[in-house]
Each structure stands twice: as structure tokens, then as C-alpha cells.
């Protein structure tokens, strides 16, 4: 496997080395290609990502990405959006499940759902005009984009409870009628049960009764917001991994950003990055290694290794060591 490793900025430089340490412990045949992108690069060169960088990324099977800080430049074009579009990574997958000993705002552990977010269009189309008195962004919904994200959600539903919830706002935005119709058609053709919710109602229901949901499929911005909100159910933004799946490539990243408020302090929670690595291993077919990583994270938490975002006092290094030690112990058995 050829893996591009992008630490990015802020705590990306702390949590990605942690995930790479875990990967190295597994002893798999992986060629790592470090790629520098983001705010740091923009400061040095005026560009956060270049065409050459994109070529390097296209030459790799997959990407492990930390986070980048958005530069204060009105003409800045989002690196993440560029990568997602250029590599056509249309499905953003965010599993939301409780972890041992950590409790979120509801103090519950009876939920386990996945947000399947369309990743290339919607309100993140990048088609916009910014003016003094009026600014607008075009929200693009296509049949093709809706079909393939709905298809992805249905495939996932088949491995889970064979049902999806389609989240939209078609009562106000006519563009969502197309999304809703295509998702319904796709679910019916896959023989998957479906229902739908307006996004505002869904936000309420996810917080009041998260246990009722399994696979949720939605458009770009709604998925972004619902998944960050759902992090509060799990307990910290530092715990949520994600995958961006495309036709040829895949890209794995923690849901959180570069966290400048804690960057450089050595206290960032590496679990979101380590679980993103786990999703990468699953995607590549290294199922037993993925299971081992998940088990090691659970074991570290169960031992009480808790970073400050979860109310503890352990550092990034201590958490990483606990995960690595558990893997080594299991591998020796
Ligand atoms: P953020 O996710 O970086 O931080 C939000 C809060 O959560 C902060 O208090 C932070 O300390 C905490 N947090 C996040 N990850 C954590 C971890 N692993 N361990 C412990 N605490 C953690 O979001 P924010 O502050 O809105 O954005 C900061 C920068 O990151 C901005 O420049 C933003 O544009 C960028 N960003 C980048 C993303 C990416 O590259 N994928 C995603 C989101 C934001
Ligand atoms: Mg977000």
C-alpha cells in the first residue's frame, strides 16, 4: 500500500505521528509518502497546495490526513475541498459510536449510527460570488451525485440494519427534492427500507433519541453539521474518525480541525486519528489489524488513559503508548 501522510497544521502534527506510530507497530508493508500541505506551506510559499502535490496524492492508494488551519486569505481555496474534488472522493463516512468509559452529553451508550455525507457538491460547490453588499454560494445537487451517495449508504445499510434515513430540507429548498427523490428511488432499487427527516428535526431527534438511527444519508453541509454535533454524543471532537471514499482513492482524517488553542501542548487526543487509521485498514482489507487497533483504543480507555478533552490528564504520547503497548502485547500472543 502506498500511503500519503499529511500532518497538516496545529495538532495535525501531533495526532498523525501518533497514528503512524500505531501503523508502524502493525508491521504491514506500507510505503509512506510525506506530503506538506496547509497553512504552514501557505505562509512559506503563498500556496497551501500545488498541482504537484495533487499528482503525488493521485499516485498513492490512500491518504492519512491530520487537519489544516484555514489561512486568512479571502482568495484561499480550501485544500480539503480541492483534494475531495480532484480525487473524486464523494462519500464522507462518519461512524458515531460510544467508546468505553467516555460519556457524552447524554451520558448514554446505546447508540451506534453512521452519517453518510455527500462530499463533492451541495453548498460546498465552490461556486460563489463575494461582494460588498451581496454574496452568494450556489447549492448544487445532481442526480449522479445523489445516486452514488445513496448507493453507498444502501451498501452500508445492507451490512447493518437494512434501513436508511434520508436527511434533507426539501420543504424550503427545491434542490433537495431531487436529492430526496433519487435517494428514495435508490433505496427502493436496493431493497433497503427508508424514511426521511427534515434536517432541523433530525438535529433534535439525534440529540434526544440517537439510538433510533442507523445509517443516515445527507447532503454536504447538513452532514458536516450533524456529524460535529454528534461528536457531543460520543464525548469529544477528539474521538471521531472519518473516511472520504472515492472511486479510486480514499482519504482518512479525524473530524476535528487543527485546534490552535491546544496545539503544541502535547495534550491533543490522538484517538480520532488512530481510529481514522483503523478505517483505512478496513478499507484496504486489513480487517484483523483494524480490529486490533480498535480493541487497543478500547483497552487504553478502559485502563483509564484519558486526555484533557475527556476530563483526564494524560498526554498524546501517553495515550499513544497505551494503544501501541496493547497492540504489541496482542501480537506477541
Ligand atoms: P477544531 O476542531 O480545531 O477545535 C474545536 C475545539 O475542539 C477546540 O477547543 C479544540 O481544542 C478541541 N479539539 C479538537 N480536536 C481535539 C483533539 N484531538 N483533542 C483535544 N481537543 C480537541 O475546530 P476550530 O477551532 O473551529 O478550527 C480550528 C482551525 O481548524 C480553523 O482554521 C479551521 O478552519 C480548521 N479546521 C480544519 C479542519 C480540517 O482540516 N479537516 C476541520 C475543521 C476545522
Ligand atoms: Mg466539520
Coordinates of C-alpha atoms and ligand atoms in Angstrom, one line a residue, residues 80 84 92 94 117 124 221 223-225 227-229 237 254-257, ligand 2:
X80 CA -9.8 19.8 1.6
X84 CA -12.0 15.8 -2.4
X92 CA -17.8 11.1 3.6
X94 CA -18.6 9.3 9.9
X117 CA -22.4 12.6 3.8
X124 CA -19.7 23.2 -0.9
X221 CA -23.3 20.9 4.7
X223 CA -23.7 16.1 7.1
X224 CA -20.9 18.3 8.3
X225 CA -23.1 20.0 10.9
X227 CA -21.6 14.9 12.5
X228 CA -19.9 17.6 14.6
X229 CA -23.0 17.8 16.7
X237 CA -14.4 16.0 18.9
X254 CA -10.2 12.9 12.2
X255 CA -13.4 15.0 12.1
X256 CA -11.7 17.7 14.2
X257 CA -9.6 20.7 12.9
Ligands
LIG2 MG1 -16.7 19.8 10.2

